[in-house]
Amino acid sequence: MAYMIERIERLRAFAQHISFVILMYGGRFGINLGPAVPCFACPFVTGCGGYCYLMGLQGFIGFGMSAAAAGSLWLFTALGWMVVFIVLVALLGKIWCGWLCPFGLVQDWLSALRRKLGVRERKISLQTAQYLGYVKYFFLGYLIIIPPLVTAEILPPDFYLPFCSICPGKSLLPLFVGETRYLALDYTNNITFALSLTLLIFTGITLVGMFFKERFFCIFCPLLALIHLLKPLSGLRLVKNISACTGCGNCRRICPMDIEAVYLEQKKADVQTAECLNCFQCAETCPSDAALGIDFYRFRLFSSSRSHTINTIAWLGKQK
Amino acid sequence: MPFIFKTSFPVILLALSTSLRADTPELDAICWWKMIGQTAAQDSAQDMGMSATLKLDCPADKNASGKVEVYYRIRPWERVDNVLKYGPPKVFRKFLETNENPSILDFYSGQYENIEVWAKAKINGKTYFSGTVFNNYARGEKDNPHSKSSKTSKVSEAVSSMPQWPILGISRYPNFYYVQTGQSITLESSGFSPETVRVYQDKKSVAVIHNQEGQFQYTPPHDAELSKLKFSDYKDLVFIADLPSNAGQVSFYLPLHRSYRGQTDLKGGLMVLAGSILLALGWVVLKNRSFRWRT
């Protein structure tokens, strides 16, 4: 199985590493992709090449609700960035998660390390995964509801970036540019202390989780939830031809998010679930002709085939 | 209990009022700038600007008539080779009337600007020099009028340079943006050489700092009340020095903000992180039936 996915994994890993360099260090070379990047391009990384849209969204919802923002050019700019985010999601969908997210790559590095050490992946039961799947919507709700309450001065100002304050990306990604300050406890006041403590506990749990479970953080990622909510706008689809499926179960076994729906689906052609990262490993490893395909609007980008799978194995044989 | 409350309440009130007043007479007797507002201001034509309002507190502003000469220097931040640098300064002069209440100056910036303001007032035979420096942050890229109208004086005139008045000013500060608690401020006097500088924080006398080779160093302590406010909120920090021969006083005002990340503990944070990693690791190991793949 590992050999079968080697080719697409290399292509994906290449895209991830290029994206990692651009989004983490791009600012040092004058690259600025703006505040609407639909993946964890953390603004707390000095010299980053773009900002995760979650931060922009929190600021937009918070400050955008204030009287000062009404009718201002700032508001129009913020709306403009929202449009940019929607366009980026419409164009690439969850490619941002599976192929371009720097935090996703960090997770993949930890998984690779686990495999090298011969430690097996810890699987989450179907029921637990179902419950955990709701957590990302909780986080999305949290980061949307809290900023207006701060603007209305119902909550103290230290909640002004509620999700960033507890996001493990904020503590872990700056380590790649040598910044450890977000691993500190903040004693400024009770709220900053509680938020920094929560951040550190989340970071610890996430680090261990990412090691034992592939793409552990993606289970909770509110950006994944947000991108999924925009799914009707996105033209990228994972499509199943039920009649061609032999039920071999490759798609279920290979999925880093342990998605069962692609394997189990017997009615709908569209099998892209909320958890899907568009890594396309399922389509790549599917040995049945046209059983799984990747569509971009009406265009078929990739179609699973027996010959492709055999060619991949043969190509890998030559590489060896 | 009610009896104790009834009898002690007026005493507490009296003590509170005297303690609050105890430190204020010196500030009441001199001229000093006070920032009474600094807010992001909407400007649909120029994006988001920032407006700051300064008030000059003088002892005789209600009773005696007189002119206060005010100079202000505005240095815009310009982007040169993708680095923010101070652009060429512009200096202006205007006059305020001491008998007008309040004596207010408004500064509106459509781009990043550093603003220094100095005033000279002669009241009851004494001369008071008052200074302050602050930054206005704005998002606009285009140049903007240097200042909006002042309600109390004539239109300002452009002059070539600042006057050579005796002043107190910042000579070294680690933070470029805000003056924060917990960070050391180094002041320097120019045009006079005082032995001591008195420090008032939120109208209360907090320290007397001594001249050390022409410099005065003060580190404002962290303030629990300020720490609960927004980063943009501030308290008044006033430095006062006497002019020779009892000729008057020089004051220097800074809006003091809460520390941005000065009250953090990396070692404690790393311990919490290590603890949570160990707990999570323990949970995973205990829950796993078999830790490694079977070979």
XYZ file of C-alpha atoms in Angstrom:
615
model
C 0.000 0.000 0.000
C 2.797 2.399 0.891
C 4.371 1.850 -2.545
C 1.122 2.458 -4.352
C 0.722 5.890 -2.909
C 4.356 6.851 -3.219
C 3.993 8.852 -6.440
C 1.119 11.079 -5.430
C 2.629 11.425 -1.982
C 5.814 12.806 -3.529
C 3.895 15.296 -5.620
C 1.873 16.362 -2.610
C 4.941 16.544 -0.385
C 6.638 18.746 -3.004
C 3.669 21.134 -3.060
C 3.517 21.144 0.745
C 7.194 21.995 1.143
C 7.083 24.782 -1.450
C 3.982 26.173 0.229
C 5.630 25.853 3.654
C 8.634 27.910 2.536
C 6.455 30.578 0.912
C 3.938 30.883 3.719
C 6.446 30.673 6.584
C 9.380 32.637 5.185
C 7.954 34.438 2.141
C 7.754 37.795 3.911
C 11.540 37.797 4.164
C 11.691 37.746 0.376
C 8.993 40.344 -0.115
C 6.130 37.896 -0.654
C 2.854 38.903 0.940
C -0.208 36.908 -0.026
C -2.426 39.004 2.232
C -4.710 38.146 5.129
C -7.068 35.781 3.300
C -5.010 32.604 2.976
C -7.320 29.600 3.556
C -4.774 27.605 5.567
C -2.639 27.966 8.692
C -0.229 30.628 7.454
C 0.272 31.949 10.944
C 0.537 35.728 11.325
C 2.464 35.204 14.568
C 5.382 33.892 12.525
C 7.687 36.844 11.903
C 8.313 37.204 8.183
C 5.481 34.941 7.078
C 4.263 35.162 3.497
C 0.549 35.419 4.222
C -2.000 35.357 7.011
C -4.471 32.647 7.920
C -7.958 33.927 7.189
C -9.200 32.946 10.636
C -7.321 35.899 12.083
C -8.729 38.250 9.472
C -12.197 36.868 10.079
C -11.983 37.459 13.834
C -10.754 41.004 13.295
C -13.372 41.609 10.630
C -16.213 40.350 12.805
C -14.911 42.217 15.848
C -13.855 45.596 14.508
C -16.320 45.439 11.628
C -19.154 45.592 14.157
C -17.868 48.819 15.670
C -19.269 52.214 14.846
C -15.850 53.403 13.671
C -15.821 50.848 10.880
C -19.240 51.699 9.488
C -18.937 52.869 5.905
C -15.149 53.120 6.082
C -12.707 52.003 3.464
C -11.400 49.527 6.053
C -14.752 47.762 5.962
C -14.681 47.611 2.169
C -11.109 46.302 2.283
C -12.161 43.637 4.787
C -15.084 42.681 2.584
C -12.684 42.570 -0.359
C -10.440 40.119 1.496
C -13.479 38.019 2.323
C -14.240 37.847 -1.395
C -10.598 36.873 -2.055
C -10.916 34.086 0.542
C -14.116 32.819 -1.050
C -12.535 32.876 -4.519
C -9.477 30.993 -3.247
C -11.714 28.393 -1.620
C -13.860 28.164 -4.750
C -10.761 27.600 -6.864
C -8.848 25.123 -4.743
C -11.301 23.895 -2.102
C -9.625 21.705 0.454
C -6.449 21.472 -1.617
C -5.449 24.220 0.840
C -5.735 21.695 3.668
C -4.218 18.612 2.097
C -1.591 20.141 -0.165
C -0.716 23.647 1.012
C -1.254 24.021 4.774
C 2.061 24.488 6.674
C 0.562 23.109 9.879
C -0.671 20.110 7.898
C 2.892 19.503 6.763
C 4.143 19.654 10.354
C 1.558 17.000 11.186
C 2.727 14.900 8.246
C 6.330 15.221 9.439
C 5.347 13.884 12.855
C 3.439 11.018 11.247
C 6.461 10.197 9.101
C 8.612 10.178 12.226
C 6.162 7.827 13.899
C 6.311 5.462 10.937
C 10.109 5.580 10.951
C 10.097 4.679 14.627
C 7.774 1.779 13.914
C 5.022 3.101 16.156
C 1.597 2.247 14.879
C -1.097 4.822 14.337
C -3.745 5.142 16.977
C -7.158 4.829 15.389
C -10.164 6.672 16.674
C -13.429 4.781 16.849
C -16.159 5.752 14.414
C -18.386 7.065 17.171
C -15.623 9.103 18.825
C -14.628 10.520 15.446
C -18.208 11.544 14.868
C -18.335 13.426 18.173
C -14.905 14.982 17.655
C -16.039 16.149 14.223
C -18.411 18.599 15.910
C -15.575 20.269 17.841
C -14.408 22.187 14.770
C -17.862 23.708 14.404
C -17.747 24.623 18.080
C -14.420 26.412 17.503
C -15.839 28.126 14.412
C -18.820 29.327 16.433
C -16.504 30.418 19.252
C -14.356 32.565 16.976
C -17.404 34.119 15.324
C -19.427 34.833 18.472
C -16.719 36.163 20.790
C -15.290 39.157 18.803
C -18.599 41.101 18.633
C -18.976 40.594 22.392
C -15.529 42.152 22.839
C -16.489 45.059 20.582
C -19.652 45.541 22.613
C -17.450 45.525 25.738
C -19.392 42.611 27.193
C -16.168 40.597 27.264
C -12.746 41.995 28.214
C -10.397 43.110 25.419
C -8.028 40.170 25.868
C -10.517 37.972 24.026
C -10.127 40.024 20.867
C -8.556 37.141 18.891
C -10.293 34.291 20.704
C -9.174 31.407 18.523
C -5.630 32.634 17.889
C -5.217 32.844 21.677
C -5.662 29.090 21.986
C -4.545 27.865 18.556
C -1.616 25.401 18.692
C -0.443 26.822 15.361
C 0.372 30.049 17.186
C 2.681 28.298 19.624
C 4.232 25.724 17.272
C 4.690 27.446 13.901
C 6.758 30.396 15.248
C 9.271 27.800 16.489
C 10.346 27.392 12.847
C 11.655 30.946 12.875
C 13.153 30.579 16.349
C 10.400 32.337 18.283
C 9.592 30.693 21.604
C 7.677 33.562 23.187
C 4.262 32.040 22.496
C 5.192 29.088 24.697
C 5.239 31.382 27.716
C 2.583 31.769 30.362
C 1.165 35.283 30.299
C 0.577 36.727 33.765
C -0.678 40.117 32.570
C -4.137 39.420 33.965
C -6.392 36.470 34.772
C -7.717 36.199 31.228
C -4.335 36.244 29.512
C -3.165 33.658 32.031
C -6.162 31.392 31.393
C -5.796 31.733 27.622
C -2.043 31.091 27.617
C -2.520 28.090 29.918
C -5.232 26.717 27.610
C -2.972 27.294 24.612
C -0.116 25.361 26.191
C -2.341 22.457 27.248
C -3.849 22.325 23.742
C -0.379 22.459 22.257
C 0.809 19.537 24.387
C -2.235 17.431 23.552
C -2.008 18.363 19.866
C 1.686 17.464 19.665
C 1.060 14.023 21.115
C -2.085 13.624 19.025
C -0.286 14.602 15.826
C 2.372 11.995 16.521
C -0.016 9.119 17.134
C -2.796 10.039 14.739
C -2.390 11.311 11.194
C -3.720 14.824 10.732
C -4.960 14.906 14.336
C -5.432 18.670 14.479
C -7.452 18.686 11.239
C -10.232 16.900 13.156
C -10.705 20.116 15.180
C -9.654 22.714 12.615
C -12.297 25.465 12.301
C -10.812 26.536 8.978
C -11.608 23.088 7.587
C -15.162 23.567 8.832
C -15.351 27.008 7.238
C -14.042 25.726 3.904
C -16.519 22.860 4.065
C -19.376 25.319 4.665
C -18.351 26.983 1.397
C -18.438 23.643 -0.399
C -21.389 24.626 -2.634
C -19.166 27.362 -4.129
C -16.230 25.093 -4.705
C -15.973 23.232 -7.976
C -13.656 20.553 -6.656
C -15.393 17.262 -5.935
C -14.490 13.714 -5.025
C -16.931 11.605 -6.976
C -17.753 7.920 -6.592
C -19.153 5.693 -9.292
C -20.984 3.223 -7.080
C -21.486 0.654 -9.800
C -17.744 0.501 -10.518
C -16.709 0.153 -6.868
C -15.577 -3.346 -5.942
C -15.588 -2.612 -2.216
C -11.926 -3.439 -1.731
C -11.663 -0.900 1.118
C -8.385 0.701 -0.017
C -9.950 4.159 0.286
C -10.904 3.530 3.900
C -7.536 2.162 4.911
C -5.439 4.828 3.217
C -7.424 7.869 4.411
C -5.447 9.971 6.908
C -8.719 11.205 8.389
C -10.169 7.672 8.683
C -13.175 8.612 6.573
C -15.503 5.671 6.057
C -18.071 7.467 3.927
C -16.196 7.010 0.640
C -16.188 3.260 1.176
C -19.690 2.994 2.594
C -21.566 5.408 0.320
C -24.106 3.559 -1.799
C -26.336 6.372 -3.047
C -24.690 9.739 -3.627
C -21.958 10.324 -6.190
C -20.463 13.221 -4.198
C -18.461 11.574 -1.404
C -16.565 14.602 -0.144
C -17.244 14.823 3.576
C -16.558 17.598 6.066
C -13.392 15.844 7.212
C -11.967 15.231 3.720
C -8.671 17.065 3.073
C -8.579 16.479 -0.687
C -5.315 14.610 -0.424
C -6.696 12.255 -3.116
C -4.920 9.224 -1.729
C -8.196 7.322 -1.940
C -8.567 8.036 -5.654
C -4.917 7.226 -6.279
C -5.094 3.868 -4.563
C -8.458 2.814 -5.941
C -7.797 -0.141 -8.266
C -11.181 -0.026 -10.026
C -11.527 1.843 -13.310
C -13.399 5.153 -12.809
C -14.720 4.141 -9.402
C -13.338 7.315 -7.824
C -12.690 10.554 -9.635
C -11.714 14.128 -8.970
C -13.890 16.675 -10.735
C -13.385 20.397 -11.114
C -16.827 21.652 -12.097
C -17.505 19.627 -15.288
C -13.927 18.667 -15.924
C -12.539 15.377 -14.725
C -9.037 15.963 -13.373
C -8.289 12.414 -12.337
C -9.964 9.088 -12.566
C -8.967 5.972 -10.672
C -7.806 3.101 -12.853
C -6.305 -0.308 -12.531
C -3.589 0.582 -15.073
C -2.591 3.686 -13.104
C -2.179 1.622 -9.974
C -0.144 -1.012 -11.856
C 1.970 1.697 -13.545
C 2.657 3.282 -10.187
C 3.898 -0.011 -8.801
C 5.988 -0.604 -11.935
C 7.454 2.899 -11.778
C 8.319 2.401 -8.167
C 9.930 -0.919 -9.064
C 12.224 0.892 -11.519
C 13.056 3.497 -8.906
C 14.216 0.709 -6.625
C -21.597 45.852 61.802
C -23.928 48.626 60.511
C -22.661 50.848 63.323
C -19.059 50.221 62.366
C -19.926 50.886 58.744
C -21.799 54.099 59.571
C -19.024 55.476 61.719
C -16.137 54.325 59.583
C -17.596 55.234 56.204
C -17.116 59.022 56.479
C -13.624 58.434 57.844
C -12.789 56.169 54.905
C -14.206 58.728 52.486
C -12.187 61.483 54.107
C -9.027 59.375 54.056
C -9.609 58.459 50.434
C -10.212 62.023 49.364
C -7.138 63.299 51.221
C -4.990 60.491 49.856
C -6.160 61.270 46.333
C -5.563 64.951 46.788
C -2.302 64.532 48.606
C -0.276 63.995 45.485
C -2.021 66.312 43.103
C -1.045 69.871 44.222
C 2.173 69.878 42.237
C 0.396 68.822 39.063
C -2.251 71.470 39.748
C 0.437 74.116 40.068
C 2.271 73.523 36.794
C 1.551 73.242 33.109
C 1.482 69.738 31.653
C 0.103 68.106 28.582
C -2.431 65.390 29.015
C -3.710 63.108 26.306
C -7.464 63.062 26.664
C -8.186 60.761 23.766
C -6.551 58.796 21.026
C -8.915 56.931 18.791
C -9.054 55.344 15.398
C -11.090 57.678 13.261
C -13.023 56.789 10.196
C -12.173 58.694 7.083
C -13.902 57.297 4.072
C -11.715 59.303 1.737
C -8.405 58.272 3.265
C -9.022 54.929 4.923
C -8.605 54.630 8.696
C -6.866 57.497 10.425
C -6.064 58.200 14.035
C -6.936 61.223 16.028
C -5.272 62.339 19.248
C -6.453 65.116 21.495
C -4.119 66.850 23.912
C -5.114 69.163 26.685
C -2.725 71.611 28.299
C -3.417 71.786 32.014
C -2.174 75.100 33.376
C -2.628 76.501 36.885
C -4.185 79.793 35.889
C -6.066 78.812 32.813
C -9.346 80.061 34.215
C -8.202 83.188 35.973
C -5.344 84.837 34.150
C -5.074 85.798 30.561
C -1.907 85.041 28.675
C -0.510 83.330 25.642
C 0.972 79.883 25.468
C 3.426 79.381 22.671
C 3.188 75.899 21.227
C 5.538 74.169 18.825
C 4.926 70.763 17.386
C 7.033 68.586 15.176
C 5.466 65.909 13.002
C 7.586 63.172 11.575
C 5.788 60.879 9.123
C 6.989 57.316 8.789
C 7.936 56.598 5.247
C 8.529 53.239 3.641
C 11.998 53.227 2.124
C 13.172 49.914 0.627
C 10.359 48.189 2.511
C 11.604 49.570 5.839
C 9.725 52.171 7.849
C 11.838 55.250 8.524
C 11.139 58.738 9.742
C 10.514 61.114 6.891
C 11.512 64.781 6.925
C 9.958 66.545 9.917
C 7.624 69.471 9.696
C 7.554 72.015 12.505
C 4.648 74.282 13.290
C 3.922 77.012 15.795
C 0.674 78.234 17.212
C -0.618 80.123 20.222
C -3.123 79.055 22.811
C -4.845 81.345 25.269
C -4.274 80.358 28.887
C -7.622 81.691 30.014
C -9.514 79.437 27.670
C -10.739 76.278 29.154
C -9.838 73.747 28.027
C -6.759 74.452 25.950
C -7.009 71.658 23.471
C -5.007 70.547 20.466
C -6.316 67.957 18.016
C -4.009 65.941 15.838
C -5.373 63.865 13.057
C -3.103 61.564 11.076
C -3.943 59.754 7.892
C -0.626 57.906 7.970
C 1.869 56.759 10.613
C 3.227 59.832 12.379
C 5.404 60.626 15.352
C 4.326 63.851 17.018
C 6.269 65.931 19.530
C 4.545 68.883 21.179
C 6.174 71.600 23.300
C 4.579 74.516 25.046
C 5.861 77.540 26.928
C 3.543 79.402 29.296
C 4.274 82.356 31.547
C 1.899 82.468 34.453
C 2.225 84.598 37.587
C 5.866 85.353 36.887
C 6.862 81.742 36.388
C 7.696 79.953 33.160
C 6.355 76.478 32.465
C 7.688 74.292 29.692
C 5.584 71.251 28.851
C 6.373 68.532 26.392
C 5.016 65.244 25.162
C 5.628 62.758 22.395
C 3.337 60.106 20.958
C 2.623 58.152 17.812
C -0.493 58.254 15.707
C -1.148 55.045 13.796
C -3.131 55.112 10.620
C -3.615 52.945 7.598
C -3.739 55.589 4.898
C -0.860 55.693 2.457
C -1.347 59.198 1.168
C -0.056 62.339 2.776
C -2.488 64.075 5.007
C -2.949 67.505 6.470
C -0.651 67.792 9.455
C -3.313 68.616 11.935
C -6.948 69.415 12.218
C -8.149 72.690 13.558
C -7.495 73.650 17.112
C -10.560 75.090 18.727
C -8.694 77.517 20.900
C -6.140 79.258 18.761
C -5.265 80.702 15.443
C -4.144 78.590 12.546
C -0.629 77.280 13.024
C 2.275 78.545 10.985
C 5.121 76.477 9.591
C 8.514 77.297 11.064
C 11.978 76.009 10.285
C 12.944 74.424 13.597
C 11.967 73.766 17.188
C 12.983 76.424 19.732
C 15.944 75.880 22.070
C 13.876 75.634 25.198
C 14.821 73.750 28.333
C 13.141 70.410 27.872
C 13.000 66.831 29.066
C 12.815 64.157 26.401
C 13.278 60.463 25.764
C 16.830 59.559 24.844
C 16.459 55.793 24.812
C 13.506 53.445 24.846
C 13.373 49.801 23.754
C 9.893 49.887 22.298
C 9.128 51.842 19.198
C 5.369 51.976 19.504
C 4.006 52.481 22.972
C 5.544 53.417 26.282
C 4.761 50.354 28.373
C 4.947 49.307 31.987
C 7.975 47.217 32.833
C 10.232 48.828 30.221
C 12.957 51.221 31.179
C 12.658 54.815 29.954
C 15.783 56.937 29.745
C 15.228 60.679 29.777
C 17.640 63.443 28.971
C 17.405 67.112 29.777
C 18.403 69.734 27.279
C 18.901 73.436 27.930
C 19.067 72.954 31.700
C 20.543 70.465 34.108
C 18.246 69.398 36.938
C 19.469 67.246 39.822
C 16.245 65.321 40.210
C 13.116 64.560 38.241
C 9.851 63.782 40.012
C 7.616 61.124 38.519
C 3.836 61.119 38.701
C 1.875 58.115 37.537
C -1.868 58.497 37.272
C -1.535 61.778 39.234
C 0.230 60.086 42.120
C 3.811 60.757 43.054
C 5.647 57.479 42.483
C 9.363 58.246 42.344
C 12.122 60.785 42.393
C 14.891 59.940 39.953
C 18.368 61.350 40.157
C 20.665 62.653 37.496
C 23.148 59.989 36.400
C 25.607 61.535 33.987
C 22.977 63.712 32.419
C 20.389 60.940 32.187
C 17.359 59.918 34.201
C 16.186 56.335 34.161
C 12.788 55.138 35.260
C 10.970 51.823 34.846
C 7.212 52.143 35.354
C 6.021 49.135 37.366
C 3.292 46.853 36.053
C -0.097 48.165 37.010
C -2.810 45.607 37.770
C -5.561 48.020 36.817
C -3.897 49.001 33.544
C -3.214 45.342 32.736
C -6.943 44.704 32.548
C -7.504 47.457 29.987
C -6.978 47.458 26.227
C -3.533 47.896 24.732
C -4.645 51.278 23.449
C -5.756 52.487 26.902
C -3.245 54.418 28.961
C -2.507 56.191 32.194
C -0.762 59.523 32.629
C 2.950 59.459 33.277
C 4.388 62.882 34.050
C 8.012 63.833 34.708
C 8.656 67.167 36.394
C 11.937 69.032 36.885
C 12.599 72.467 38.376
C 14.205 75.275 36.446
C 17.131 76.997 38.201
C 16.445 79.932 40.555
C 12.862 78.870 41.075
C 12.047 80.266 37.629
C 9.477 77.632 36.854
C 9.094 73.974 35.932
C 9.585 71.668 32.995
C 7.148 68.796 32.535
C 7.198 65.869 30.162
C 4.119 63.749 29.606
C 3.869 60.205 28.250
C 0.762 58.061 27.838
C 1.687 54.840 29.663
C 0.230 51.629 28.223
C 0.034 48.132 29.618
C 2.904 45.840 28.873
C 2.464 43.962 25.614
C 4.266 40.781 26.638
C 6.335 41.889 29.602
C 4.626 39.707 32.184
C 5.340 36.326 30.688
C 7.153 33.292 32.002
C 8.724 31.024 29.396
C 10.086 28.518 31.894
C 6.664 28.092 33.502
C 5.079 27.765 30.072
C 7.527 25.068 29.011
C 6.787 23.173 32.241
C 3.053 23.311 31.541
C 3.701 22.162 27.979
C 5.903 19.284 29.148
C 3.290 18.303 31.745
C 0.482 18.237 29.211
C 2.639 16.243 26.769
C 3.417 13.698 29.476
C -0.231 13.389 30.502
C -1.395 12.983 26.899
C 1.401 10.520 26.204
C 0.522 8.515 29.292
C -3.102 8.396 28.266
C -2.232 7.182 24.753
C 0.208 4.549 25.996
C -2.208 3.234 28.623
C -5.102 3.097 26.178
C -3.138 1.385 23.413
C -3.259 -2.391 23.529
C -0.125 -2.727 21.516
C 2.204 0.196 21.126
C 4.257 -1.005 18.175
C 3.486 -2.784 14.945
C 3.922 -6.509 15.060
C 6.795 -7.585 12.881
